Short mmCIF file of C-alpha atoms and ligand atoms in Angstrom, two decimals:
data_model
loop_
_atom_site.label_atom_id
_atom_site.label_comp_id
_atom_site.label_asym_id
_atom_site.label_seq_id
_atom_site.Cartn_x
_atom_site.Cartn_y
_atom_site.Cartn_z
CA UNK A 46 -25.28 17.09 -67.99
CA UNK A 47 -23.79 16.70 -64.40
CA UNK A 48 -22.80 19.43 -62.30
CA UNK A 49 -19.40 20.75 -60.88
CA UNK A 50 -18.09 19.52 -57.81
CA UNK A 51 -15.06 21.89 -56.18
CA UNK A 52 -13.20 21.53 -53.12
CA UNK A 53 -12.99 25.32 -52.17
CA UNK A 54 -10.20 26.05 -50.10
CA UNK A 55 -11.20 28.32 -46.89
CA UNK A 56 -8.49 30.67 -43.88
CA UNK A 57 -7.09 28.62 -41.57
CA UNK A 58 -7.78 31.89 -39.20
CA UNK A 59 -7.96 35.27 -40.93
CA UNK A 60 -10.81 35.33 -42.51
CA UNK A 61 -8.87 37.71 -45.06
CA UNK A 62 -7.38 34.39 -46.42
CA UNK A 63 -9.46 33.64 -49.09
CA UNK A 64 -9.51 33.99 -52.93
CA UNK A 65 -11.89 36.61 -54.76
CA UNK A 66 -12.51 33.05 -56.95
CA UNK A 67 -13.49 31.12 -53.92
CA UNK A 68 -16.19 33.86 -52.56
CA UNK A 69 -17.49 33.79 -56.40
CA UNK A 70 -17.54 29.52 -56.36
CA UNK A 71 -19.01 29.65 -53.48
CA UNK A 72 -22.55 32.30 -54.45
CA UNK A 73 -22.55 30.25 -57.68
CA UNK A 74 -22.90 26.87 -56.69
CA UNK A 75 -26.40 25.13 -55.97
CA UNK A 76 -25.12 23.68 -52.64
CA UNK A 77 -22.15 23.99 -50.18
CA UNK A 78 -21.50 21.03 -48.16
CA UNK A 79 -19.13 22.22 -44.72
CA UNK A 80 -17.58 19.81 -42.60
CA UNK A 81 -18.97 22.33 -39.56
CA UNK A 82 -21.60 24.56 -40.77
CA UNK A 83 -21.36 26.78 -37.75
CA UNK A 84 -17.98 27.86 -38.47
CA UNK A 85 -19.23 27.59 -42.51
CA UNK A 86 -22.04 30.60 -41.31
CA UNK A 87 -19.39 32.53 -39.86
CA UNK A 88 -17.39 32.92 -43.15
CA UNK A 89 -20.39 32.80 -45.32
CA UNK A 90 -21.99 35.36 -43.55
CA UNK A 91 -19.00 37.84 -43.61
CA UNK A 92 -18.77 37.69 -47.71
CA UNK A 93 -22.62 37.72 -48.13
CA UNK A 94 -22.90 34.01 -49.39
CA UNK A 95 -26.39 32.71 -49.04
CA UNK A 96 -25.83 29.15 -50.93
CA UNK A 97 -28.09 26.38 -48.94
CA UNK A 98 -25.05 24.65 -46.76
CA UNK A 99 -25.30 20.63 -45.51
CA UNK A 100 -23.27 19.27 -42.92
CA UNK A 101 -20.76 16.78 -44.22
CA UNK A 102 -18.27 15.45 -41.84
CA UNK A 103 -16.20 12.75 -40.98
CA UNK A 104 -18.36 9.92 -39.44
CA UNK A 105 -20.91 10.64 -42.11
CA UNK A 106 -19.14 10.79 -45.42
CA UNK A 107 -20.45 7.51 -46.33
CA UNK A 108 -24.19 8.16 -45.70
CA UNK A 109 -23.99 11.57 -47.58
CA UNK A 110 -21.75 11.27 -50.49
CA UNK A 111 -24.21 9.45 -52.14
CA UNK A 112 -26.49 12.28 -51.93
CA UNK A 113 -24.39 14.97 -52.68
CA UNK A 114 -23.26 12.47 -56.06
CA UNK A 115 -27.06 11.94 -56.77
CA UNK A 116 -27.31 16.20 -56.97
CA UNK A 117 -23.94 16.48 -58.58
CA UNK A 118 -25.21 13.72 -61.34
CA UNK A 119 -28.71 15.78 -61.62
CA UNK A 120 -27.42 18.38 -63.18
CA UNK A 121 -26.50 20.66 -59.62
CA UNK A 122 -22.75 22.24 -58.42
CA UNK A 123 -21.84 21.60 -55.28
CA UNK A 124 -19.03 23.19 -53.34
CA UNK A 125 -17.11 21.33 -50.61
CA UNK A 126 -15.26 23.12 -47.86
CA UNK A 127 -13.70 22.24 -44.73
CA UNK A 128 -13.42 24.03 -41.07
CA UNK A 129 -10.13 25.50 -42.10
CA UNK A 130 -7.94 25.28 -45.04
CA UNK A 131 -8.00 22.54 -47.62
CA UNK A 132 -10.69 20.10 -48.08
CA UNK A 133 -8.84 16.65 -48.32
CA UNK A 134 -5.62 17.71 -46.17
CA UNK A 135 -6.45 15.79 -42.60
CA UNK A 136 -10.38 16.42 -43.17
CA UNK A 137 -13.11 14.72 -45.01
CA UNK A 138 -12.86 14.71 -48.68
CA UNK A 139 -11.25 12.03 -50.31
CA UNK A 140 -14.26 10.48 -50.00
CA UNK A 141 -16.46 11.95 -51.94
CA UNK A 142 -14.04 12.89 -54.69
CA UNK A 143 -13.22 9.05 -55.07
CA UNK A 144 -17.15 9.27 -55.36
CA UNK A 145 -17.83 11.77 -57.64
CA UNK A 146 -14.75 10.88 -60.19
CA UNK A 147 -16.28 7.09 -60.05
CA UNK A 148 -19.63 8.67 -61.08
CA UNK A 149 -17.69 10.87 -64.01
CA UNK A 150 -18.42 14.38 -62.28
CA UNK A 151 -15.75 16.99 -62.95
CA UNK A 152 -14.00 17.84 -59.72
CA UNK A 153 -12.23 21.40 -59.62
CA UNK A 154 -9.63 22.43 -56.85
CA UNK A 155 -10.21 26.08 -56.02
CA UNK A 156 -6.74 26.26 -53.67
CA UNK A 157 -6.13 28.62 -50.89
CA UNK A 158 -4.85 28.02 -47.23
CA UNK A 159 -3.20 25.02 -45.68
CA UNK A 160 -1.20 25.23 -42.58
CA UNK A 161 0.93 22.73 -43.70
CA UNK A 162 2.29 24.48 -46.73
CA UNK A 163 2.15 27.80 -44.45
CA UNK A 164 4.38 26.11 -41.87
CA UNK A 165 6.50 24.93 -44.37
CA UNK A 166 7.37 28.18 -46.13
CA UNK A 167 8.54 30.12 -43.54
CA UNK A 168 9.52 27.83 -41.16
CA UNK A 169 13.54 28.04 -42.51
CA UNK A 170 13.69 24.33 -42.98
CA UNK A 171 13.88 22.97 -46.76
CA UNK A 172 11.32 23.37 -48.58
CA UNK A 173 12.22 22.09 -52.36
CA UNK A 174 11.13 18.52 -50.68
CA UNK A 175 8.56 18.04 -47.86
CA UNK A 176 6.68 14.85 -46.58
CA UNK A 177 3.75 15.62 -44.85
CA UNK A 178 2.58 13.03 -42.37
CA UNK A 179 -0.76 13.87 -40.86
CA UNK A 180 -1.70 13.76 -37.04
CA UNK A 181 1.25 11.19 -35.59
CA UNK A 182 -0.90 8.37 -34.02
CA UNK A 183 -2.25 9.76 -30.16
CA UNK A 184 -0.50 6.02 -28.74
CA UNK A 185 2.65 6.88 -27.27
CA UNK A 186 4.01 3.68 -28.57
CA UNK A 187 2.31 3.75 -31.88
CA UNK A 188 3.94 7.30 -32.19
CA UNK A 189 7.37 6.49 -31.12
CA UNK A 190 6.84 3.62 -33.74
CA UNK A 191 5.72 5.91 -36.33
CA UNK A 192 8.62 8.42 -35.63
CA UNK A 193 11.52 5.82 -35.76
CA UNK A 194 10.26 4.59 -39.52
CA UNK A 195 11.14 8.24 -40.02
CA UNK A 196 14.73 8.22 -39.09
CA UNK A 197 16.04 8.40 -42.18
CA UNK A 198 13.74 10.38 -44.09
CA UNK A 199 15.75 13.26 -46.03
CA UNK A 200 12.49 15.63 -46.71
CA UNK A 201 11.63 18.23 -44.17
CA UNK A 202 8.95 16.36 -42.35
CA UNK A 203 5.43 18.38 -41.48
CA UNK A 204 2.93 16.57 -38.69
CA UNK A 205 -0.41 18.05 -37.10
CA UNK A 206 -0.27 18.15 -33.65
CA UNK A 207 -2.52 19.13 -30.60
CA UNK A 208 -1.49 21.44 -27.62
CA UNK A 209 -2.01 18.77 -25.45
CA UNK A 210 0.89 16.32 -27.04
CA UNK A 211 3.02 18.69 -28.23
CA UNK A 212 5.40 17.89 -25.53
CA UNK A 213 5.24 14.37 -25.42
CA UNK A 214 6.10 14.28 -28.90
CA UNK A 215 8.96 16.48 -28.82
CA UNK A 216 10.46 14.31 -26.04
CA UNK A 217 10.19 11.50 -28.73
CA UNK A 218 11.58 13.74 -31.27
CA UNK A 219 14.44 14.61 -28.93
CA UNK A 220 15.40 10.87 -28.01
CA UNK A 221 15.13 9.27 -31.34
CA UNK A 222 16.24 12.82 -33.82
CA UNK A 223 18.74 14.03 -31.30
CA UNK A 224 19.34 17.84 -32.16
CA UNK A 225 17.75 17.61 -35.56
CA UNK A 226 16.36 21.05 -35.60
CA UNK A 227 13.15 21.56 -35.18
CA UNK A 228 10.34 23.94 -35.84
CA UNK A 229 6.76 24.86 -34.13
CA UNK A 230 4.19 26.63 -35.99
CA UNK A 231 1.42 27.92 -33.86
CA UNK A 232 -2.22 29.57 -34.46
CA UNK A 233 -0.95 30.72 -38.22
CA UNK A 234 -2.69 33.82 -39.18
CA UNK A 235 -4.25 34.63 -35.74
CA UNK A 236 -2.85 37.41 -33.19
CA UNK A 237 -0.58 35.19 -31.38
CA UNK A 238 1.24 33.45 -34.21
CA UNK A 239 4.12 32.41 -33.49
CA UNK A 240 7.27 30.41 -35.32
CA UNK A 241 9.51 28.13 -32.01
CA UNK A 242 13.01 27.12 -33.69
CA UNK A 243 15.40 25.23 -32.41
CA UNK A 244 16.26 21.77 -31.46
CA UNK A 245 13.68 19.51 -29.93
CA UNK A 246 14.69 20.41 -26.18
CA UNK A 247 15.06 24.15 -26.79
CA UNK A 248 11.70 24.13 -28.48
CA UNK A 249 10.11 21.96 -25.41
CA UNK A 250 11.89 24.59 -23.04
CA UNK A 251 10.42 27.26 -24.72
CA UNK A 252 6.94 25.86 -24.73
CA UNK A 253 6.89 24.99 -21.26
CA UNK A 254 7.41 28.88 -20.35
CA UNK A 255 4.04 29.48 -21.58
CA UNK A 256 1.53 29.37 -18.45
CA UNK A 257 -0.83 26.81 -20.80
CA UNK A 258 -0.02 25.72 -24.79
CA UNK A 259 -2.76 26.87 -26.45
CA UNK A 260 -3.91 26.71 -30.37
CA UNK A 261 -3.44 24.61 -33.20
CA UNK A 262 0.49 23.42 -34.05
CA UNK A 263 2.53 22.74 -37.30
CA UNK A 264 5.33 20.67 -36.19
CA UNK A 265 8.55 20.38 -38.68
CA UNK A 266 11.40 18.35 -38.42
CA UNK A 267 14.36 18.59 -40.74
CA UNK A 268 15.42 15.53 -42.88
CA UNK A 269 18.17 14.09 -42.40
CA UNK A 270 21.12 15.57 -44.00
CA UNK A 271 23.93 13.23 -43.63
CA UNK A 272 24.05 9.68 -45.05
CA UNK A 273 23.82 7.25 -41.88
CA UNK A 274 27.04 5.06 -41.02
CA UNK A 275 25.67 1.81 -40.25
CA UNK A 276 29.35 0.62 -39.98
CA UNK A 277 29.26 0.37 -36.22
CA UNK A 278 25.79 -1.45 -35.67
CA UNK A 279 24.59 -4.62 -36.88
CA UNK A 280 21.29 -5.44 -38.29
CA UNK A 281 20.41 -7.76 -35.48
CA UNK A 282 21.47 -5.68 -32.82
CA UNK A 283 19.32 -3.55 -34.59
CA UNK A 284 16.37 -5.75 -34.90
CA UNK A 285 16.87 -5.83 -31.04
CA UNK A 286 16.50 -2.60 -29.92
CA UNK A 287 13.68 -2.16 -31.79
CA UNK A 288 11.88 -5.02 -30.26
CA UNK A 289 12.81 -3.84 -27.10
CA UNK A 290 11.90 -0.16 -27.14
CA UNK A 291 9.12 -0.13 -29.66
CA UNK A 292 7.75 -3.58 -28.48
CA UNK A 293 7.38 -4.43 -31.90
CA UNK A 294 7.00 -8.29 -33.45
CA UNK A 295 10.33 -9.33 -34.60
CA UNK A 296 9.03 -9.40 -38.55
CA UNK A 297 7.60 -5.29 -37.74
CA UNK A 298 11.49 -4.94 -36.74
CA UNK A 299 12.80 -6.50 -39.72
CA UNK A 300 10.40 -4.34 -42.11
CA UNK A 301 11.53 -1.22 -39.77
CA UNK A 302 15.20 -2.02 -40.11
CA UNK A 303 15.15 -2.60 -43.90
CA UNK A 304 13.05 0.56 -44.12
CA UNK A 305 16.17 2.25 -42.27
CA UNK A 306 18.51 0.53 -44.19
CA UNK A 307 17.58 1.09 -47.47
CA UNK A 308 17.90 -2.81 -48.24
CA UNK A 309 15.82 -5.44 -49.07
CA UNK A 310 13.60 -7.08 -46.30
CA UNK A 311 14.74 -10.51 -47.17
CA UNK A 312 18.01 -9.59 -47.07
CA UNK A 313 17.67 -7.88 -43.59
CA UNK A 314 15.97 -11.40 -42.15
CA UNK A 315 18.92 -13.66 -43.67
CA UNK A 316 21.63 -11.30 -41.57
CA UNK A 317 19.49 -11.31 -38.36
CA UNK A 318 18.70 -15.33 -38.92
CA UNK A 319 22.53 -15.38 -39.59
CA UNK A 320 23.64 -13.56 -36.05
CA UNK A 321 20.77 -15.51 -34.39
CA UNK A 322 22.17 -18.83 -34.92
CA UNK A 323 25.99 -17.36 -33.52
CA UNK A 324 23.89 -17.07 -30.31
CA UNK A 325 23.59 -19.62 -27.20
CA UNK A 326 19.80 -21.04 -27.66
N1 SAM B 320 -7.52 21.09 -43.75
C1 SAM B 320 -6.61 21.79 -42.87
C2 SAM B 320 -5.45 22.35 -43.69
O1 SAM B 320 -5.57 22.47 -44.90
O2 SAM B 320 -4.43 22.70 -43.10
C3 SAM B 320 -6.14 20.92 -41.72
C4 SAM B 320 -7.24 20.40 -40.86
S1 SAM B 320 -6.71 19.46 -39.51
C5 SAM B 320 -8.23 18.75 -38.96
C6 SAM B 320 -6.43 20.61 -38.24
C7 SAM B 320 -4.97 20.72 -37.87
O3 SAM B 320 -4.29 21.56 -38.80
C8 SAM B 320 -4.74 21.38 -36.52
O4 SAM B 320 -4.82 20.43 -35.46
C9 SAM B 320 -3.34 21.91 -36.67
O5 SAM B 320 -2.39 20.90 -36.49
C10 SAM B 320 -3.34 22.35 -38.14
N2 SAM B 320 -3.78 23.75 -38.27
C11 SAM B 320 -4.94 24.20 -38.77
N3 SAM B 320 -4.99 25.55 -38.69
C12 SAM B 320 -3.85 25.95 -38.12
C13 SAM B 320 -3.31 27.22 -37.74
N4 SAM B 320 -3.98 28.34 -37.94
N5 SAM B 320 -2.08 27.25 -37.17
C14 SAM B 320 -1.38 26.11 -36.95
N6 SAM B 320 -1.85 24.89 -37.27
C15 SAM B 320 -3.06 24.81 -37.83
#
């Protein structure tokens, strides 16, 4: 019989923020694999968990989920965690569940933290729908592109962000969300947590009172709440600007504008072809 693979949810700071089912999961199990077994120690050591640990990380997920599988499929449990919170959620993990479900090992969630779903909860924004969207790409022009396919998202939006482009991106928030408002979520669970509301520019003002922006960041941005009127812009102009500002391949525009639109791509490309031709070659 195979073993029992779980993805054990671990704090995302307080070490208080764990379940008495996770601490159990964790002594039971024949192995724990941790993205960074130094910080793994650290909470292992405080709950008296002496289960063997193995690194598993990122660049090596392909090498050693076909180990971990091989002791899963001999008959072994194995627990996965994480540096913080979820296993799966912006860290290594997917992986080797794809893996272990191809090989017909049972995978059990043991849930706990996330920031994402911390964030979320109190940050005042909706919360009946969210997207979450991961790290926004480090590029500037990658992110701006990334953040204009968002315009007309409805859902409260969630990203991961670093102290270091936490401004940057707000300036893009600012310029292409206007005075959506805006929320920052910083070092959940630690001392200096702390919730920034407001639009993008009060947030940015706010942040840049701090002598250095430390910690890890939740930002949310509310979706948008009133139905766009396209009435007073064409599709091609449209297709335009994008091209211009996101320096974008006129076919990326077209997707991006049909995205936007809510319409069809080919229709989107027959009304820009259309407007085209009105123009001087
Ligand atoms: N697996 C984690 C989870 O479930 O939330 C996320 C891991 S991801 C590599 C790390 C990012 O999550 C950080 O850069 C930050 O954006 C966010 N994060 C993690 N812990 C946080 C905290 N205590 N406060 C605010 N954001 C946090």
């Amino acid at each position: 019989m195979t073993g029992t693979f779980f993805l054990v949810s671990t704090p995302i700071g307080n070490l208080e923020d764990i379940s008495l089912r996770a601490i159990r999961v964790l002594k039971e199990v024949d192995l724990i694999a941790a993205e960074d077994t130094r910080t793994a120690r650290k909470l292992l050591d405080r709950y008296g968990i002496k289960t063997p640990v193995v690194s598993y990380y990122d660049a090596a997920e392909g090498s050693k989920s076909a180990g971990i599988v091989a002791r899963l499929e001999s008959g072994k449990s194995a627990a996965l965690i994480s540096e913080a919170g979820t296993p799966g959620i912006s860290d290594p993990g997917y992986r080797l569940v794809a893996a272990a479900l191809a090989a017909g090992i049972p995978v059990v969630p043991i849930p706990g933290a996330t920031a994402a779903v911390a964030a979320l909860a109190a940050s005042g924004l909706p919360t009946d729908r969210f997207a979450f969207e991961g790290f926004l790409p480090s590029a500037s022009a990658a992110r701006r592109k990334k953040l204009y396919s968002l315009l007309a998202e409805e859902r409260t939006m969630i990203f991961y962000e670093s102290p270091r482009r936490i401004l940057a991106t707000l300036r893009e928030v600012e310029k292409i969300f206007g005075d959506r408002p805006v929320v920052v979520a910083r070092e959940l669970t630690k001392i200096y947590e702390e919730f920034i509301r407001g639009t993008a520019a009060e947030v940015s003002r706010k942040l840049k009172e701090k002598e250095k922006i430390k910690g890890e960041i939740v930002l949310l941005l509310a979706g948008r709440s009133t139905p766009p009127d396209w009435s007073g812009i064409t599709p091609a102009d449209q297709i335009a600007r994008a091209i211009r500002e996101l320096k974008i391949s006129r076919m990326e525009a077209i997707k991006l504008v049909a995205g936007l639109r809510g319409r069809p791509k080919s229709e989107i490309y027959r009304a820009n072809l259309e407007t085209s031709q009105l123009l001087p070659e």
